[in-house]
mmCIF file of C-alpha atoms and ligand atoms in Angstrom:
data_model
loop_
_atom_site.group_PDB
_atom_site.id
_atom_site.type_symbol
_atom_site.label_atom_id
_atom_site.label_comp_id
_atom_site.label_asym_id
_atom_site.label_seq_id
_atom_site.Cartn_x
_atom_site.Cartn_y
_atom_site.Cartn_z
ATOM 1 C CA UNK A 1 -25.492 -18.680 -3.717
ATOM 2 C CA UNK A 2 -25.085 -14.965 -4.397
ATOM 3 C CA UNK A 3 -27.018 -13.911 -1.415
ATOM 4 C CA UNK A 4 -25.404 -16.387 0.663
ATOM 5 C CA UNK A 5 -21.834 -15.304 -0.285
ATOM 6 C CA UNK A 6 -22.590 -11.824 0.657
ATOM 7 C CA UNK A 7 -21.378 -12.409 4.149
ATOM 8 C CA UNK A 8 -17.844 -12.848 5.733
ATOM 9 C CA UNK A 9 -18.805 -16.384 6.594
ATOM 10 C CA UNK A 10 -19.807 -17.028 2.929
ATOM 11 C CA UNK A 11 -16.449 -15.727 1.801
ATOM 12 C CA UNK A 12 -14.727 -17.965 4.256
ATOM 13 C CA UNK A 13 -16.797 -20.944 3.015
ATOM 14 C CA UNK A 14 -15.912 -19.999 -0.542
ATOM 15 C CA UNK A 15 -12.289 -20.140 0.273
ATOM 16 C CA UNK A 16 -12.485 -23.179 2.304
ATOM 17 C CA UNK A 17 -14.335 -25.078 -0.387
ATOM 18 C CA UNK A 18 -11.373 -24.412 -2.726
ATOM 19 C CA UNK A 19 -13.357 -21.843 -4.902
ATOM 20 C CA UNK A 20 -10.701 -19.105 -4.360
ATOM 21 C CA UNK A 21 -7.308 -20.249 -5.601
ATOM 22 C CA UNK A 22 -6.218 -16.938 -7.049
ATOM 23 C CA UNK A 23 -6.819 -14.181 -4.653
ATOM 24 C CA UNK A 24 -5.820 -10.638 -5.541
ATOM 25 C CA UNK A 25 -5.301 -8.357 -2.669
ATOM 26 C CA UNK A 26 -5.234 -4.483 -3.010
ATOM 27 C CA UNK A 27 -4.027 -2.370 -0.203
ATOM 28 C CA UNK A 28 -3.388 1.182 0.816
ATOM 29 C CA UNK A 29 -2.152 3.271 3.892
ATOM 30 C CA UNK A 30 -4.973 2.036 6.221
ATOM 31 C CA UNK A 31 -3.213 -1.462 6.652
ATOM 32 C CA UNK A 32 -0.190 0.385 8.226
ATOM 33 C CA UNK A 33 -1.868 2.906 10.516
ATOM 34 C CA UNK A 34 -1.804 0.403 13.585
ATOM 35 C CA UNK A 35 1.905 0.272 12.869
ATOM 36 C CA UNK A 36 2.196 4.005 13.603
ATOM 37 C CA UNK A 37 2.373 5.302 10.056
ATOM 38 C CA UNK A 38 -0.359 7.872 9.353
ATOM 39 C CA UNK A 39 -2.603 7.482 6.246
ATOM 40 C CA UNK A 40 -3.065 10.297 3.943
ATOM 41 C CA UNK A 41 -6.761 11.317 4.145
ATOM 42 C CA UNK A 42 -8.216 10.473 7.542
ATOM 43 C CA UNK A 43 -9.562 13.694 8.684
ATOM 44 C CA UNK A 44 -7.523 14.437 11.684
ATOM 45 C CA UNK A 45 -4.745 11.901 11.819
ATOM 46 C CA UNK A 46 -3.928 11.758 8.115
ATOM 47 C CA UNK A 47 -0.834 13.250 6.634
ATOM 48 C CA UNK A 48 -2.522 15.824 4.558
ATOM 49 C CA UNK A 49 -4.341 17.296 7.485
ATOM 50 C CA UNK A 50 -1.086 17.733 9.252
ATOM 51 C CA UNK A 51 0.944 19.419 6.646
ATOM 52 C CA UNK A 52 0.058 23.184 7.631
ATOM 53 C CA UNK A 53 3.591 23.573 8.960
ATOM 54 C CA UNK A 54 4.920 23.293 5.592
ATOM 55 C CA UNK A 55 2.924 25.958 3.895
ATOM 56 C CA UNK A 56 2.381 24.139 0.877
ATOM 57 C CA UNK A 57 0.079 25.349 -2.060
ATOM 58 C CA UNK A 58 -1.940 22.291 -1.416
ATOM 59 C CA UNK A 59 -1.373 19.051 0.506
ATOM 60 C CA UNK A 60 -0.405 16.830 -2.231
ATOM 61 C CA UNK A 61 2.251 19.331 -3.304
ATOM 62 C CA UNK A 62 4.587 17.467 -0.904
ATOM 63 C CA UNK A 63 4.510 14.608 -3.373
ATOM 64 C CA UNK A 64 4.630 16.560 -6.534
ATOM 65 C CA UNK A 65 7.663 16.223 -8.751
ATOM 66 C CA UNK A 66 7.469 19.821 -9.852
ATOM 67 C CA UNK A 67 7.166 21.124 -6.428
ATOM 68 C CA UNK A 68 9.898 18.920 -5.217
ATOM 69 C CA UNK A 69 12.365 20.235 -7.820
ATOM 70 C CA UNK A 70 11.907 23.791 -6.407
ATOM 71 C CA UNK A 71 11.666 22.870 -2.768
ATOM 72 C CA UNK A 72 12.410 19.361 -1.611
ATOM 73 C CA UNK A 73 12.648 20.223 2.084
ATOM 74 C CA UNK A 74 9.044 19.466 3.146
ATOM 75 C CA UNK A 75 9.305 16.102 1.437
ATOM 76 C CA UNK A 76 12.703 15.369 3.196
ATOM 77 C CA UNK A 77 11.237 16.288 6.528
ATOM 78 C CA UNK A 78 8.382 13.902 5.952
ATOM 79 C CA UNK A 79 10.834 11.165 4.626
ATOM 80 C CA UNK A 80 12.477 11.193 8.195
ATOM 81 C CA UNK A 81 9.443 10.622 9.811
ATOM 82 C CA UNK A 82 8.231 7.840 7.448
ATOM 83 C CA UNK A 83 11.707 6.149 7.566
ATOM 84 C CA UNK A 84 10.377 2.478 7.040
ATOM 85 C CA UNK A 85 13.047 0.974 9.293
ATOM 86 C CA UNK A 86 11.176 2.307 12.307
ATOM 87 C CA UNK A 87 7.999 0.347 11.820
ATOM 88 C CA UNK A 88 6.998 -3.321 12.206
ATOM 89 C CA UNK A 89 4.375 -5.130 10.019
ATOM 90 C CA UNK A 90 0.748 -5.369 11.283
ATOM 91 C CA UNK A 91 -1.289 -8.551 11.597
ATOM 92 C CA UNK A 92 -2.995 -7.358 8.302
ATOM 93 C CA UNK A 93 0.394 -7.662 6.539
ATOM 94 C CA UNK A 94 0.974 -11.130 8.167
ATOM 95 C CA UNK A 95 -2.539 -12.192 6.871
ATOM 96 C CA UNK A 96 -1.221 -11.486 3.362
ATOM 97 C CA UNK A 97 1.716 -13.504 4.147
ATOM 98 C CA UNK A 98 -0.462 -16.304 5.169
ATOM 99 C CA UNK A 99 -2.715 -16.268 1.980
ATOM 100 C CA UNK A 100 0.610 -16.551 0.084
ATOM 101 C CA UNK A 101 1.856 -19.391 2.206
ATOM 102 C CA UNK A 102 -1.392 -21.191 1.512
ATOM 103 C CA UNK A 103 -0.610 -20.898 -2.193
ATOM 104 C CA UNK A 104 -3.660 -18.683 -2.806
ATOM 105 C CA UNK A 105 -2.086 -15.326 -3.550
ATOM 106 C CA UNK A 106 -2.400 -14.451 -7.184
ATOM 107 C CA UNK A 107 -0.920 -10.876 -6.456
ATOM 108 C CA UNK A 108 -0.715 -8.176 -3.969
ATOM 109 C CA UNK A 109 -1.085 -4.580 -5.326
ATOM 110 C CA UNK A 110 -0.040 -2.132 -2.705
ATOM 111 C CA UNK A 111 0.033 1.645 -2.888
ATOM 112 C CA UNK A 112 2.329 1.785 0.221
ATOM 113 C CA UNK A 113 5.825 2.743 0.194
ATOM 114 C CA UNK A 114 6.706 1.455 3.666
ATOM 115 C CA UNK A 115 8.066 -2.005 2.540
ATOM 116 C CA UNK A 116 6.085 -3.622 5.440
ATOM 117 C CA UNK A 117 4.681 -6.267 3.009
ATOM 118 C CA UNK A 118 8.160 -7.514 2.412
ATOM 119 C CA UNK A 119 9.150 -7.347 5.994
ATOM 120 C CA UNK A 120 6.055 -9.481 6.790
ATOM 121 C CA UNK A 121 7.784 -12.029 4.457
ATOM 122 C CA UNK A 122 5.546 -11.678 1.270
ATOM 123 C CA UNK A 123 8.089 -12.519 -1.585
ATOM 124 C CA UNK A 124 8.919 -9.647 -3.874
ATOM 125 C CA UNK A 125 7.598 -11.379 -7.104
ATOM 126 C CA UNK A 126 4.092 -11.577 -5.371
ATOM 127 C CA UNK A 127 4.110 -7.857 -4.707
ATOM 128 C CA UNK A 128 3.327 -4.882 -7.125
ATOM 129 C CA UNK A 129 4.344 -1.782 -5.428
ATOM 130 C CA UNK A 130 2.144 0.440 -7.564
ATOM 131 C CA UNK A 131 3.648 3.691 -5.991
ATOM 132 C CA UNK A 132 7.101 2.406 -5.756
ATOM 133 C CA UNK A 133 8.915 2.252 -2.290
ATOM 134 C CA UNK A 134 11.689 3.408 -0.132
ATOM 135 C CA UNK A 135 13.749 0.352 -1.054
ATOM 136 C CA UNK A 136 15.648 2.232 -3.622
ATOM 137 C CA UNK A 137 16.612 5.864 -4.244
ATOM 138 C CA UNK A 138 18.063 7.717 -7.296
ATOM 139 C CA UNK A 139 18.780 11.031 -8.851
ATOM 140 C CA UNK A 140 15.605 12.665 -10.435
ATOM 141 C CA UNK A 141 17.625 13.904 -13.232
ATOM 142 C CA UNK A 142 20.160 11.220 -14.523
ATOM 143 C CA UNK A 143 18.377 8.425 -12.546
ATOM 144 C CA UNK A 144 21.698 7.015 -11.135
ATOM 145 C CA UNK A 145 21.134 4.966 -7.965
ATOM 146 C CA UNK A 146 21.854 6.276 -4.440
ATOM 147 C CA UNK A 147 21.886 4.169 -1.310
ATOM 148 C CA UNK A 148 18.547 4.825 0.487
ATOM 149 C CA UNK A 149 20.273 4.598 3.914
ATOM 150 C CA UNK A 150 22.750 7.328 2.961
ATOM 151 C CA UNK A 151 19.870 9.387 1.646
ATOM 152 C CA UNK A 152 18.224 9.287 4.936
ATOM 153 C CA UNK A 153 21.536 9.961 6.794
ATOM 154 C CA UNK A 154 22.138 13.128 4.734
ATOM 155 C CA UNK A 155 18.549 14.129 5.245
ATOM 156 C CA UNK A 156 18.672 13.542 9.020
ATOM 157 C CA UNK A 157 21.645 16.045 9.207
ATOM 158 C CA UNK A 158 19.440 18.651 7.575
ATOM 159 C CA UNK A 159 21.143 18.530 4.166
ATOM 160 C CA UNK A 160 19.932 17.801 0.761
ATOM 161 C CA UNK A 161 21.062 14.583 -0.785
ATOM 162 C CA UNK A 162 22.468 15.209 -4.215
ATOM 163 C CA UNK A 163 23.625 12.967 -7.191
ATOM 164 C CA UNK A 164 27.032 11.770 -6.753
ATOM 165 C CA UNK A 165 28.041 12.573 -10.370
ATOM 166 C CA UNK A 166 29.563 15.889 -10.213
ATOM 167 C CA UNK A 167 28.460 16.882 -13.698
ATOM 168 C CA UNK A 168 24.810 16.255 -12.493
ATOM 169 C CA UNK A 169 24.366 17.039 -8.903
ATOM 170 C CA UNK A 170 20.594 16.481 -9.464
ATOM 171 C CA UNK A 171 18.170 15.929 -6.373
ATOM 172 C CA UNK A 172 17.990 12.445 -5.076
ATOM 173 C CA UNK A 173 14.750 10.968 -3.886
ATOM 174 C CA UNK A 174 13.554 7.451 -2.945
ATOM 175 C CA UNK A 175 11.812 5.780 -5.888
ATOM 176 C CA UNK A 176 8.343 6.275 -4.694
ATOM 177 C CA UNK A 177 5.998 7.650 -7.511
ATOM 178 C CA UNK A 178 5.136 11.159 -7.106
ATOM 179 C CA UNK A 179 2.197 12.960 -8.864
ATOM 180 C CA UNK A 180 3.471 13.756 -12.352
ATOM 181 C CA UNK A 181 5.621 10.734 -12.713
ATOM 182 C CA UNK A 182 4.795 7.589 -14.694
ATOM 183 C CA UNK A 183 3.697 4.423 -12.738
ATOM 184 C CA UNK A 184 6.165 1.725 -12.577
ATOM 185 C CA UNK A 185 6.217 -0.732 -15.478
ATOM 186 C CA UNK A 186 5.473 -3.571 -13.224
ATOM 187 C CA UNK A 187 2.017 -1.908 -12.471
ATOM 188 C CA UNK A 188 1.269 -0.955 -16.169
ATOM 189 C CA UNK A 189 2.065 -4.490 -17.260
ATOM 190 C CA UNK A 190 -0.069 -6.277 -14.675
ATOM 191 C CA UNK A 191 -2.868 -3.954 -14.164
ATOM 192 C CA UNK A 192 -5.459 -6.208 -15.785
ATOM 193 C CA UNK A 193 -4.407 -9.161 -13.628
ATOM 194 C CA UNK A 194 -7.345 -8.766 -11.376
ATOM 195 C CA UNK A 195 -9.398 -10.189 -14.201
ATOM 196 C CA UNK A 196 -7.832 -13.528 -13.488
ATOM 197 C CA UNK A 197 -8.734 -13.514 -9.854
ATOM 198 C CA UNK A 198 -11.364 -15.734 -8.191
ATOM 199 C CA UNK A 199 -11.475 -13.528 -5.131
ATOM 200 C CA UNK A 200 -10.456 -9.959 -4.381
ATOM 201 C CA UNK A 201 -9.680 -8.363 -0.952
ATOM 202 C CA UNK A 202 -9.451 -4.655 -0.924
ATOM 203 C CA UNK A 203 -8.178 -3.202 2.483
ATOM 204 C CA UNK A 204 -7.097 0.216 3.916
ATOM 205 C CA UNK A 205 -7.523 2.463 0.962
ATOM 206 C CA UNK A 206 -9.745 5.272 0.055
ATOM 207 C CA UNK A 207 -9.394 4.311 -3.741
ATOM 208 C CA UNK A 208 -9.241 7.946 -4.612
ATOM 209 C CA UNK A 209 -6.003 7.829 -6.538
ATOM 210 C CA UNK A 210 -5.967 6.577 -10.307
ATOM 211 C CA UNK A 211 -5.016 4.336 -12.001
ATOM 212 C CA UNK A 212 -4.797 2.091 -8.752
ATOM 213 C CA UNK A 213 -8.362 2.880 -7.924
ATOM 214 C CA UNK A 214 -9.402 1.218 -11.125
ATOM 215 C CA UNK A 215 -7.919 -2.177 -10.257
ATOM 216 C CA UNK A 216 -11.184 -3.698 -8.383
ATOM 217 C CA UNK A 217 -13.096 -2.904 -11.643
ATOM 218 C CA UNK A 218 -10.971 -5.373 -13.541
ATOM 219 C CA UNK A 219 -12.488 -8.262 -11.477
ATOM 220 C CA UNK A 220 -14.841 -10.430 -13.222
ATOM 221 C CA UNK A 221 -18.575 -9.984 -12.630
ATOM 222 C CA UNK A 222 -19.493 -12.629 -10.103
ATOM 223 C CA UNK A 223 -16.250 -12.661 -8.520
ATOM 224 C CA UNK A 224 -16.664 -11.710 -4.829
ATOM 225 C CA UNK A 225 -14.872 -8.619 -3.708
ATOM 226 C CA UNK A 226 -14.415 -8.083 0.070
ATOM 227 C CA UNK A 227 -13.628 -4.723 1.363
ATOM 228 C CA UNK A 228 -12.097 -4.514 4.816
ATOM 229 C CA UNK A 229 -11.885 -0.764 5.573
ATOM 230 C CA UNK A 230 -13.192 1.862 8.046
ATOM 231 C CA UNK A 231 -15.355 3.372 5.328
ATOM 232 C CA UNK A 232 -17.036 2.283 2.168
ATOM 233 C CA UNK A 233 -14.943 3.317 -0.719
ATOM 234 C CA UNK A 234 -14.973 3.411 -4.577
ATOM 235 C CA UNK A 235 -17.525 1.081 -6.316
ATOM 236 C CA UNK A 236 -17.244 -1.567 -3.674
ATOM 237 C CA UNK A 237 -20.684 -2.474 -2.635
ATOM 238 C CA UNK A 238 -22.226 -2.033 -6.141
ATOM 239 C CA UNK A 239 -22.060 -5.481 -7.240
ATOM 240 C CA UNK A 240 -24.240 -8.372 -5.777
ATOM 241 C CA UNK A 241 -21.163 -10.278 -4.699
ATOM 242 C CA UNK A 242 -19.255 -7.504 -2.917
ATOM 243 C CA UNK A 243 -18.954 -7.843 0.736
ATOM 244 C CA UNK A 244 -18.222 -4.868 3.054
ATOM 245 C CA UNK A 245 -16.779 -5.445 6.470
ATOM 246 C CA UNK A 246 -16.523 -1.651 7.469
ATOM 247 C CA UNK A 247 -14.148 -1.823 10.422
ATOM 248 C CA UNK A 248 -10.471 -1.724 11.431
ATOM 249 C CA UNK A 249 -8.380 -3.905 9.092
ATOM 250 C CA UNK A 250 -6.664 -5.887 11.903
ATOM 251 C CA UNK A 251 -9.937 -6.842 13.541
ATOM 252 C CA UNK A 252 -11.494 -7.597 10.206
ATOM 253 C CA UNK A 253 -8.653 -9.897 9.135
ATOM 254 C CA UNK A 254 -8.805 -11.556 12.544
ATOM 255 C CA UNK A 255 -12.408 -12.302 11.970
ATOM 256 C CA UNK A 256 -11.806 -13.565 8.440
ATOM 257 C CA UNK A 257 -8.973 -15.753 9.748
ATOM 258 C CA UNK A 258 -11.120 -17.149 12.562
ATOM 259 C CA UNK A 259 -14.007 -18.013 9.972
ATOM 260 C CA UNK A 260 -11.364 -19.872 8.101
ATOM 261 C CA UNK A 261 -9.907 -21.644 11.050
ATOM 262 C CA UNK A 262 -6.609 -19.793 10.506
ATOM 263 C CA UNK A 263 -6.626 -17.593 13.478
ATOM 264 C CA UNK A 264 -3.980 -19.314 15.653
ATOM 265 C CA UNK A 265 -1.704 -19.723 12.592
ATOM 266 C CA UNK A 266 -2.213 -16.079 11.833
ATOM 267 C CA UNK A 267 -1.149 -14.934 15.292
ATOM 268 C CA UNK A 268 1.802 -17.423 15.292
ATOM 269 C CA UNK A 269 2.894 -15.813 11.947
ATOM 270 C CA UNK A 270 2.578 -12.201 13.300
ATOM 271 C CA UNK A 271 4.517 -13.038 16.504
ATOM 272 C CA UNK A 272 7.618 -14.196 14.497
HETATM 273 P P1 LIG B 301 -5.817 7.271 2.162
HETATM 274 O O1 LIG B 301 -5.450 7.830 3.230
HETATM 275 O O2 LIG B 301 -6.419 7.988 1.096
HETATM 276 O O3 LIG B 301 -6.997 6.111 2.710
HETATM 277 C C1 LIG B 301 -6.893 5.249 3.656
HETATM 278 C C2 LIG B 301 -8.259 4.481 3.955
HETATM 279 O O4 LIG B 301 -8.031 3.620 4.897
HETATM 280 C C3 LIG B 301 -9.343 5.415 4.282
HETATM 281 O O5 LIG B 301 -10.530 4.911 3.691
HETATM 282 C C4 LIG B 301 -9.419 5.247 5.715
HETATM 283 O O6 LIG B 301 -10.706 5.349 6.311
HETATM 284 C C5 LIG B 301 -8.940 3.644 5.920
HETATM 285 N N1 LIG B 301 -8.321 3.439 7.185
HETATM 286 C C6 LIG B 301 -7.323 4.000 7.845
HETATM 287 N N2 LIG B 301 -6.844 3.435 8.996
HETATM 288 C C7 LIG B 301 -7.533 2.132 8.838
HETATM 289 C C8 LIG B 301 -7.641 0.882 9.723
HETATM 290 N N3 LIG B 301 -6.833 0.783 10.804
HETATM 291 N N4 LIG B 301 -8.539 -0.064 9.412
HETATM 292 C C9 LIG B 301 -9.177 0.152 8.292
HETATM 293 N N5 LIG B 301 -9.374 1.217 7.493
HETATM 294 C C10 LIG B 301 -8.433 2.228 7.814
HETATM 295 O O7 LIG B 301 -4.619 6.284 1.754
HETATM 296 P P2 LIG B 301 -4.520 5.547 0.225
HETATM 297 O O8 LIG B 301 -5.736 5.035 -0.152
HETATM 298 O O9 LIG B 301 -3.327 4.585 0.284
HETATM 299 O O10 LIG B 301 0.112 8.330 -3.211
HETATM 300 O O11 LIG B 301 -3.825 6.735 -0.539
HETATM 301 C C11 LIG B 301 -3.592 6.402 -1.985
HETATM 302 C C12 LIG B 301 -2.458 7.359 -2.261
HETATM 303 O O12 LIG B 301 -2.632 8.802 -2.017
HETATM 304 C C13 LIG B 301 -1.188 7.006 -1.659
HETATM 305 O O13 LIG B 301 -0.452 6.009 -2.162
HETATM 306 C C14 LIG B 301 -0.282 8.345 -1.912
HETATM 307 C C15 LIG B 301 -1.438 9.411 -1.604
HETATM 308 O O14 LIG B 301 -1.324 10.572 -2.284
HETATM 309 C C16 LIG B 301 1.075 9.210 -3.643
HETATM 310 O O15 LIG B 301 1.648 9.834 -2.870
HETATM 311 C C17 LIG B 301 1.446 9.059 -5.076
#
């Protein structure tokens, strides 16, 4: 059974046989690159390889809270480019929606801040946005809310969005988790949830940023873990029941959907 389940067909059979009723999905920037949003670490196209123009101490500084306090401009420039309203979900996002519609999604853990999972129709109570999102914004000092659309409007004009409380006037940023900031409570409270899953699917992440990268390790021994990614990452591949599909996410999920007999439904869902 172990050897047999080490293939995509084996995973599909496992799902079709009703053995996977609680699927945990873990995603990163690679599931949104085909939507036109760059990932972080791909050597030429990744965001971190293209930040030279900002003259940062190091690439990650753009997402460091201490750096932002002194110089928010590089982040704001990036924020305009990453404005989530400009992008449309990929077929990989629709695949997650389909898993949810089949009643099989235990939880989606995403590192992405682009809100494309929600746009694809995955309900918010099924999503853990581990690194926050662009959906809300607030003052970094007094934490009061600020409309995200308004923030982008101010940023587009080349100004710095500031807290509306005159006694505060702190900097406003979207509620994405910067380096140096705590993880959201929703993540901390649910991080061991993968232990309850009977199948894990990891897609489009380099699994380099902790604590998110520790999630697949919470899956029980003997629980199949499927990686759909351009490259092998983390400890995926170290267990006998790991299955590695080292290719583009969109073509990988199409293959899985085909093996499941879901392909037509998936294409219809994506075309909506
Ligand atoms: P990375 O850029 O680190 O990793 C993206 C992974 O997806 C890499 O392994 C790529 O090879 C792969 N990939 C890219 N496009 C793909 C495609 N179309 N099909 C299949 N694989 C593809 O992005 P994340 O792992 O999401 O955090 O990065 C994690 C965190 O680092 C981010 O949430 C962000 C960043 O710093 C913060 O800003 C706090």
